[in-house]
Short mmCIF file of C-alpha atoms in Angstrom, two decimals:
data_model
loop_
_atom_site.label_atom_id
_atom_site.label_comp_id
_atom_site.label_asym_id
_atom_site.label_seq_id
_atom_site.Cartn_x
_atom_site.Cartn_y
_atom_site.Cartn_z
CA UNK A 21 37.50 53.65 -1.87
CA UNK A 22 34.00 52.74 -0.75
CA UNK A 23 32.29 49.96 -2.67
CA UNK A 24 28.82 50.22 -4.13
CA UNK A 25 27.09 47.18 -2.66
CA UNK A 26 23.59 46.16 -1.69
CA UNK A 27 21.58 43.13 -0.65
CA UNK A 28 20.88 42.39 -4.30
CA UNK A 29 24.49 43.02 -5.37
CA UNK A 30 26.89 41.84 -2.64
CA UNK A 31 30.64 41.53 -3.07
CA UNK A 32 32.18 38.06 -2.83
CA UNK A 33 34.55 37.34 0.03
CA UNK A 34 37.42 36.78 -2.33
CA UNK A 35 36.90 40.18 -3.90
CA UNK A 36 36.81 41.90 -0.49
CA UNK A 37 39.99 40.08 0.56
CA UNK A 38 41.65 41.00 -2.74
CA UNK A 39 40.73 44.67 -2.35
CA UNK A 40 42.01 44.74 1.26
CA UNK A 41 45.25 43.16 0.09
CA UNK A 42 45.56 45.80 -2.63
CA UNK A 43 45.14 48.61 -0.12
CA UNK A 44 47.69 47.05 2.24
CA UNK A 45 50.20 46.50 -0.58
CA UNK A 46 50.22 50.25 -1.15
CA UNK A 47 51.49 50.79 2.43
CA UNK A 48 55.23 51.31 2.77
CA UNK A 49 57.62 49.59 5.15
CA UNK A 50 57.49 50.70 8.80
CA UNK A 51 59.61 50.38 11.93
CA UNK A 52 57.66 48.53 14.62
CA UNK A 53 58.61 48.01 18.27
CA UNK A 54 57.26 45.23 20.42
CA UNK A 55 58.02 42.24 22.58
CA UNK A 56 58.45 38.72 21.18
CA UNK A 57 55.87 36.41 22.74
CA UNK A 58 56.13 33.43 20.39
CA UNK A 59 59.10 32.27 18.33
CA UNK A 60 58.99 29.38 15.88
CA UNK A 61 62.26 28.22 14.25
CA UNK A 62 61.65 24.91 12.59
CA UNK A 63 64.80 22.98 11.62
CA UNK A 64 65.46 23.25 7.94
CA UNK A 65 62.71 25.82 7.38
CA UNK A 66 63.70 28.97 5.56
CA UNK A 67 61.14 31.17 7.32
CA UNK A 68 60.94 32.13 11.03
CA UNK A 69 57.59 33.00 12.57
CA UNK A 70 57.32 35.57 15.39
CA UNK A 71 54.51 37.18 17.36
CA UNK A 72 55.07 40.79 18.41
CA UNK A 73 52.99 42.11 21.29
CA UNK A 74 52.51 45.63 22.61
CA UNK A 75 53.63 45.46 26.29
CA UNK A 76 51.09 48.08 27.33
CA UNK A 77 48.03 46.77 25.51
CA UNK A 78 46.50 43.42 24.63
CA UNK A 79 47.43 43.75 20.95
CA UNK A 80 49.73 41.48 18.93
CA UNK A 81 50.57 40.83 15.30
CA UNK A 82 52.35 38.03 13.46
CA UNK A 83 55.76 38.58 11.85
CA UNK A 84 57.61 36.45 9.33
CA UNK A 85 61.17 36.77 8.16
CA UNK A 86 63.74 34.78 6.27
CA UNK A 87 66.01 32.63 8.38
CA UNK A 88 69.11 34.64 7.54
CA UNK A 89 67.39 37.81 8.80
CA UNK A 90 66.73 36.21 12.20
CA UNK A 91 70.06 34.40 12.40
CA UNK A 92 71.77 37.81 12.47
CA UNK A 93 70.28 38.47 15.92
CA UNK A 94 69.54 34.92 17.10
CA UNK A 95 72.23 35.07 19.80
CA UNK A 96 70.69 38.09 21.56
CA UNK A 97 66.98 37.75 20.75
CA UNK A 98 64.54 35.26 22.19
CA UNK A 99 61.03 35.06 23.62
CA UNK A 100 60.36 38.02 25.90
CA UNK A 101 62.95 40.25 24.23
CA UNK A 102 62.09 43.71 22.99
CA UNK A 103 62.95 44.33 19.36
CA UNK A 104 62.52 46.92 16.65
CA UNK A 105 61.51 45.41 13.31
CA UNK A 106 61.68 46.98 9.86
CA UNK A 107 58.83 45.28 8.04
CA UNK A 108 56.21 45.66 5.35
CA UNK A 109 52.54 44.84 6.03
CA UNK A 110 51.26 41.87 4.04
CA UNK A 111 47.78 40.45 3.55
CA UNK A 112 47.27 36.71 3.14
CA UNK A 113 44.08 36.68 1.06
CA UNK A 114 43.06 32.99 1.44
CA UNK A 115 42.79 33.33 5.22
CA UNK A 116 42.17 37.07 5.46
CA UNK A 117 45.17 37.45 7.77
CA UNK A 118 47.43 40.46 8.27
CA UNK A 119 51.14 40.00 9.09
CA UNK A 120 54.44 41.79 8.79
CA UNK A 121 57.29 40.68 6.55
CA UNK A 122 60.48 41.66 8.42
CA UNK A 123 63.54 42.70 6.50
CA UNK A 124 65.63 43.67 9.55
CA UNK A 125 65.43 42.97 13.30
CA UNK A 126 67.25 45.01 15.91
CA UNK A 127 67.28 44.19 19.62
CA UNK A 128 66.50 47.02 22.01
CA UNK A 129 69.52 47.30 24.33
CA UNK A 130 69.46 48.06 28.04
CA UNK A 131 71.05 51.44 27.48
CA UNK A 132 68.40 52.42 24.97
CA UNK A 133 65.65 51.20 27.31
CA UNK A 134 67.07 53.25 30.17
CA UNK A 135 67.29 56.32 27.93
CA UNK A 136 63.63 55.91 26.96
CA UNK A 137 62.64 55.46 30.57
CA UNK A 138 64.53 58.60 31.52
CA UNK A 139 62.75 60.57 28.79
CA UNK A 140 59.39 59.17 29.95
CA UNK A 141 60.27 60.01 33.55
CA UNK A 142 60.96 63.63 32.65
CA UNK A 143 57.74 63.91 30.67
CA UNK A 144 55.61 62.47 33.48
CA UNK A 145 57.39 64.62 36.06
CA UNK A 146 56.65 67.70 33.96
CA UNK A 147 52.93 66.78 34.17
CA UNK A 148 53.20 66.78 37.96
CA UNK A 149 52.55 63.05 38.45
CA UNK A 150 55.58 62.75 40.76
CA UNK A 151 54.92 65.93 42.76
CA UNK A 152 55.27 65.62 46.53
CA UNK A 153 51.97 67.43 47.18
CA UNK A 154 50.13 64.59 45.41
CA UNK A 155 51.41 62.02 47.91
CA UNK A 156 48.71 60.84 50.30
CA UNK A 157 49.50 59.70 53.84
CA UNK A 158 48.98 56.06 54.71
CA UNK A 159 46.33 55.15 57.29
CA UNK A 160 47.71 54.42 60.74
CA UNK A 161 46.03 51.02 61.00
CA UNK A 162 44.62 49.71 57.70
CA UNK A 163 41.80 47.23 58.15
CA UNK A 164 42.03 45.77 54.63
CA UNK A 165 45.17 45.87 52.47
CA UNK A 166 45.13 45.25 48.74
CA UNK A 167 48.15 43.26 47.47
CA UNK A 168 49.18 42.92 43.83
CA UNK A 169 51.95 40.32 43.36
CA UNK A 170 52.96 37.14 41.56
CA UNK A 171 51.20 33.89 42.35
CA UNK A 172 52.89 31.92 45.17
CA UNK A 173 55.82 34.37 45.03
CA UNK A 174 58.33 35.18 47.75
CA UNK A 175 57.07 38.78 47.66
CA UNK A 176 53.53 37.63 48.57
CA UNK A 177 54.82 35.44 51.36
CA UNK A 178 57.05 38.18 52.79
CA UNK A 179 54.25 40.75 52.85
CA UNK A 180 51.60 38.43 54.33
CA UNK A 181 53.82 36.82 56.96
CA UNK A 182 55.48 40.03 58.16
CA UNK A 183 52.21 41.99 58.22
CA UNK A 184 50.35 39.32 60.18
CA UNK A 185 53.28 38.90 62.52
CA UNK A 186 53.17 42.61 63.28
CA UNK A 187 49.36 42.86 63.51
CA UNK A 188 47.54 39.50 63.48
CA UNK A 189 44.10 41.01 62.82
CA UNK A 190 45.08 42.64 59.50
CA UNK A 191 43.21 41.37 56.41
CA UNK A 192 44.37 41.18 52.78
CA UNK A 193 42.67 41.29 49.39
CA UNK A 194 45.22 39.60 47.10
CA UNK A 195 45.38 39.81 43.31
CA UNK A 196 47.86 37.34 41.77
CA UNK A 197 49.07 38.57 38.39
CA UNK A 198 52.11 38.10 36.14
CA UNK A 199 54.82 40.50 37.27
CA UNK A 200 56.95 40.23 34.16
CA UNK A 201 56.44 39.46 30.52
CA UNK A 202 54.00 40.66 27.94
CA UNK A 203 50.88 40.07 30.04
CA UNK A 204 52.17 41.87 33.14
CA UNK A 205 51.15 45.47 32.41
CA UNK A 206 47.45 45.00 31.52
CA UNK A 207 46.86 42.54 34.37
CA UNK A 208 48.68 44.65 36.97
CA UNK A 209 46.73 47.72 35.83
CA UNK A 210 43.46 45.78 36.03
CA UNK A 211 44.30 44.48 39.52
CA UNK A 212 45.16 47.97 40.80
CA UNK A 213 41.90 49.39 39.41
CA UNK A 214 39.86 46.55 40.93
CA UNK A 215 41.38 47.08 44.37
CA UNK A 216 40.98 50.85 44.11
CA UNK A 217 37.28 50.35 43.35
CA UNK A 218 36.79 48.41 46.62
CA UNK A 219 35.86 50.98 49.28
CA UNK A 220 37.00 48.73 52.12
CA UNK A 221 40.58 48.65 50.83
CA UNK A 222 42.62 51.22 52.79
CA UNK A 223 45.98 50.88 50.99
CA UNK A 224 47.34 49.00 47.96
CA UNK A 225 50.77 47.33 47.83
CA UNK A 226 52.33 46.45 44.48
CA UNK A 227 55.11 43.97 45.27
CA UNK A 228 57.81 42.06 43.41
CA UNK A 229 61.06 40.58 44.62
CA UNK A 230 63.45 42.45 42.36
CA UNK A 231 64.90 41.35 39.02
CA UNK A 232 66.80 42.58 36.00
CA UNK A 233 66.07 45.83 34.22
CA UNK A 234 64.16 43.98 31.50
CA UNK A 235 62.10 42.08 34.08
CA UNK A 236 61.08 45.31 35.79
CA UNK A 237 60.03 47.15 32.63
CA UNK A 238 56.30 46.55 33.27
CA UNK A 239 56.57 48.66 36.44
CA UNK A 240 57.85 51.59 34.39
CA UNK A 241 55.07 51.40 31.83
CA UNK A 242 53.26 54.68 31.24
CA UNK A 243 49.83 53.03 31.40
CA UNK A 244 50.55 51.62 34.86
CA UNK A 245 52.02 54.89 36.10
CA UNK A 246 48.92 56.82 35.03
CA UNK A 247 46.60 54.21 36.54
CA UNK A 248 48.36 54.52 39.91
CA UNK A 249 48.26 58.32 39.68
CA UNK A 250 44.47 58.18 39.27
CA UNK A 251 43.93 55.92 42.29
CA UNK A 252 41.96 57.36 45.24
CA UNK A 253 43.58 54.74 47.51
CA UNK A 254 47.20 55.25 48.69
CA UNK A 255 49.60 53.01 46.76
CA UNK A 256 52.88 51.56 48.05
CA UNK A 257 55.56 50.44 45.59
CA UNK A 258 57.56 47.45 46.85
CA UNK A 259 59.46 46.29 43.78
CA UNK A 260 62.62 45.50 45.73
CA UNK A 261 65.20 46.82 43.28
CA UNK A 262 67.54 49.37 44.78
CA UNK A 263 69.97 50.30 41.94
CA UNK A 264 67.39 51.30 39.32
CA UNK A 265 64.01 52.45 40.61
CA UNK A 266 61.08 51.81 38.26
CA UNK A 267 58.78 54.73 37.54
CA UNK A 268 56.17 53.17 39.83
CA UNK A 269 58.38 54.19 42.77
CA UNK A 270 58.04 57.86 41.83
CA UNK A 271 54.27 57.96 41.34
CA UNK A 272 53.43 55.79 44.36
CA UNK A 273 52.50 57.49 47.62
CA UNK A 274 55.25 55.54 49.42
CA UNK A 275 58.27 53.58 48.20
CA UNK A 276 59.44 50.51 50.10
CA UNK A 277 62.83 48.97 49.42
CA UNK A 278 61.51 45.39 49.66
CA UNK A 279 58.17 43.63 50.18
CA UNK A 280 59.19 43.02 53.80
CA UNK A 281 59.88 46.74 54.20
CA UNK A 282 56.44 47.47 52.74
CA UNK A 283 54.77 45.30 55.38
CA UNK A 284 56.69 47.11 58.12
CA UNK A 285 55.79 50.56 56.78
CA UNK A 286 52.12 49.82 56.16
CA UNK A 287 51.23 47.76 59.24
CA UNK A 288 52.17 48.93 62.77
CA UNK A 289 53.77 46.46 65.17
CA UNK A 290 51.28 45.43 67.86
CA UNK A 291 54.06 44.93 70.41
CA UNK A 292 55.55 48.36 69.73
CA UNK A 293 52.12 49.97 69.91
CA UNK A 294 51.37 48.25 73.24
CA UNK A 295 54.71 49.45 74.59
CA UNK A 296 53.91 52.94 73.35
CA UNK A 297 50.47 52.80 75.00
CA UNK A 298 52.03 51.65 78.29
CA UNK A 299 54.65 54.38 78.08
CA UNK A 300 52.03 57.05 77.37
CA UNK A 301 49.80 55.71 80.14
CA UNK A 302 52.69 55.79 82.61
CA UNK A 303 53.58 59.29 81.49
CA UNK A 304 49.96 60.41 81.89
CA UNK A 305 49.82 58.82 85.34
CA UNK A 306 53.03 60.62 86.39
CA UNK A 307 51.73 63.91 85.08
CA UNK A 308 48.42 63.45 86.87
CA UNK A 309 50.13 62.41 90.11
CA UNK A 310 52.39 65.44 89.91
CA UNK A 311 49.42 67.72 89.28
CA UNK A 312 47.48 66.28 92.22
CA UNK A 313 50.52 66.49 94.53
CA UNK A 314 51.12 70.12 93.50
CA UNK A 315 47.50 71.02 94.14
CA UNK A 316 47.58 69.22 97.51
CA UNK A 317 50.64 71.24 98.55
CA UNK A 318 48.96 74.44 97.48
CA UNK A 319 45.81 73.52 99.38
CA UNK A 320 47.80 72.63 102.53
CA UNK A 321 49.69 75.93 102.30
CA UNK A 322 46.41 77.83 101.94
CA UNK A 323 44.83 76.00 104.88
CA UNK A 324 47.89 76.75 107.05
CA UNK A 325 47.28 80.50 106.82
CA UNK A 326 45.75 82.08 109.96
CA UNK A 327 42.75 83.39 108.12
CA UNK A 328 41.86 79.85 107.05
CA UNK A 329 42.53 78.28 110.45
CA UNK A 330 40.16 80.78 112.23
CA UNK A 331 38.01 82.51 109.61
CA UNK A 332 36.03 84.51 112.26
CA UNK A 333 39.19 85.98 113.75
CA UNK A 334 39.34 88.83 111.27
CA UNK A 335 35.64 89.57 111.81
CA UNK A 336 36.08 89.58 115.56
CA UNK A 337 39.11 91.84 115.33
CA UNK A 338 37.17 94.31 113.22
CA UNK A 339 33.94 94.18 115.24
CA UNK A 340 35.17 96.56 118.05
CA UNK A 341 36.56 98.93 115.48
CA UNK A 342 33.27 98.92 113.59
CA UNK A 343 31.31 99.53 116.86
CA UNK A 344 33.63 102.44 117.76
CA UNK A 345 33.12 103.93 114.31
CA UNK A 346 29.34 103.53 114.61
CA UNK A 347 29.32 105.29 118.03
CA UNK A 348 31.54 108.04 116.75
CA UNK A 349 29.34 108.57 113.71
CA UNK A 350 26.23 108.69 115.91
CA UNK A 351 27.80 111.29 118.26
CA UNK A 352 28.96 113.36 115.33
CA UNK A 353 25.52 113.20 113.73
CA UNK A 354 23.87 114.18 117.09
CA UNK A 355 26.18 117.18 117.42
CA UNK A 356 25.37 118.27 113.89
CA UNK A 357 21.65 117.92 114.47
CA UNK A 358 21.82 119.87 117.77
CA UNK A 359 23.79 122.64 116.13
CA UNK A 360 21.38 122.81 113.22
CA UNK A 361 18.39 122.94 115.64
CA UNK A 362 19.95 125.81 117.60
CA UNK A 363 20.70 127.74 114.42
CA UNK A 364 17.17 127.12 113.18
CA UNK A 365 15.71 128.45 116.48
CA UNK A 366 17.80 131.62 116.33
CA UNK A 367 16.94 132.18 112.71
CA UNK A 368 13.24 131.69 113.42
CA UNK A 369 13.39 134.26 116.26
CA UNK A 370 15.08 136.79 113.99
CA UNK A 371 12.56 136.17 111.24
CA UNK A 372 9.67 136.62 113.68
CA UNK A 373 11.17 139.82 115.12
CA UNK A 374 11.72 141.30 111.69
CA UNK A 375 8.39 140.24 110.16
CA UNK A 376 5.73 142.96 109.32
CA UNK A 377 3.17 141.06 111.44
CA UNK A 378 5.23 141.69 114.59
CA UNK A 379 5.43 145.43 113.76
CA UNK A 380 1.67 145.54 113.29
CA UNK A 381 1.19 143.90 116.70
CA UNK A 382 3.03 146.81 118.30
CA UNK A 383 0.25 149.22 117.07
CA UNK A 384 1.45 150.10 113.62
CA UNK A 385 -0.77 150.09 110.50
CA UNK A 386 -0.10 149.76 106.74
CA UNK A 387 -1.97 152.13 104.41
CA UNK A 388 -2.75 150.92 100.91
CA UNK A 389 -4.32 152.76 98.01
CA UNK A 390 -7.19 151.32 96.07
CA UNK A 391 -4.82 149.60 93.60
CA UNK A 392 -2.94 147.88 96.44
CA UNK A 393 0.16 150.10 96.46
CA UNK A 394 1.54 150.89 99.96
CA UNK A 395 1.53 154.59 100.90
CA UNK A 396 5.00 155.71 101.90
CA UNK A 397 4.55 159.50 101.86
CA UNK A 398 1.87 162.19 102.15
CA UNK A 399 2.55 163.34 98.63
CA UNK A 400 1.24 160.04 97.32
CA UNK A 401 -2.39 160.74 98.49
CA UNK A 402 -5.08 163.27 97.61
CA UNK A 403 -7.57 164.98 99.99
CA UNK A 404 -10.73 162.98 100.31
CA UNK A 405 -9.05 159.77 98.89
CA UNK A 406 -10.16 156.55 100.50
CA UNK A 407 -7.38 154.28 101.79
CA UNK A 408 -7.31 150.79 103.29
CA UNK A 409 -5.57 150.45 106.67
CA UNK A 410 -4.20 147.02 107.65
CA UNK A 411 -3.58 146.39 111.37
CA UNK A 412 -2.52 143.32 113.34
CA UNK A 413 -6.11 142.11 113.78
CA UNK A 414 -7.76 142.98 110.42
CA UNK A 415 -8.23 146.06 108.19
CA UNK A 416 -10.57 149.04 107.72
CA UNK A 417 -11.12 152.05 105.40
CA UNK A 418 -10.00 155.60 106.15
CA UNK A 419 -10.34 158.85 104.19
CA UNK A 420 -7.73 161.63 103.80
CA UNK A 421 -8.80 164.90 105.42
CA UNK A 422 -7.07 168.02 104.14
#
């Protein structure tokens, strides 16, 4: 319950510690899992002091137990071991310190660890963290490689030496971290995030030279798996443990069997690439030579044709034929024009002979009434009616008599 306090009425430290202890005493016993980081067994002492640490987070808590409780598991439990403790929270009021009083300690066996890892693997796979479509391809020639490994470890040496032997110009950004134990997970996660934040880093290698199942547990931690899944930079897992693959192998973009294998898969061999360049250059030269030779043969074949040897020959051969056709067309056109002229002359003569003007010239006249109608019969005129007579050389007026 909240306390009613103020500047004028503060609560003494002892009272606050007593109240906290009262609240904690009301808590029941709990089962707690963690990893033993410190173990104190003083000869003759009836109490054993432990420190339990969460492998995934930087959190620990002190544990005390009677000697007979620890002696039951002393042969299989030591520093670094994972245990499950049945304990009750206790508050030490004089120092304001929280601890756990253990009534039972059980070691976590390898079989149980593997079963938990399998359950975690299925859960993460169901989220799609291991999906093949999430895998990113590695760059062909990384300029800067991030390396997470143990300090002065064989894994670091194998990666650096093999990579620089294959491509001497390659550069590394190394992060030395614990690769086993209680501090491994947070420091490996921090190193991976730091390297992923560097834009010049093209690929990240997480390397370790193998070990027991317990030693490799940090590389199956859910926090590390999720951190690698969130990386924008391709990650290579090079744990070097063939029988049991840690979960890092499944979330990484590429799995290498050993640190040496990681160097070979990430960095191309300069000698092999030079051989490949020479081979491709020779192949290109052969293709180009073949193309030029084929075109030269085609050009020689085309030049060997008669029309190419004497281009004017075809024109000369056709010139006489064209001249003959021109003469023939001119003669034909002359004949047609002569025939048309003769026909036109005959037609003109017939038109002239049949025209009314020619009839008038022979002494005939055309009588027209006042309205212009031509008189064709005597019945069409009246006595005394004036008519107009048209002759070959003009016209005059006449009058009907009787």
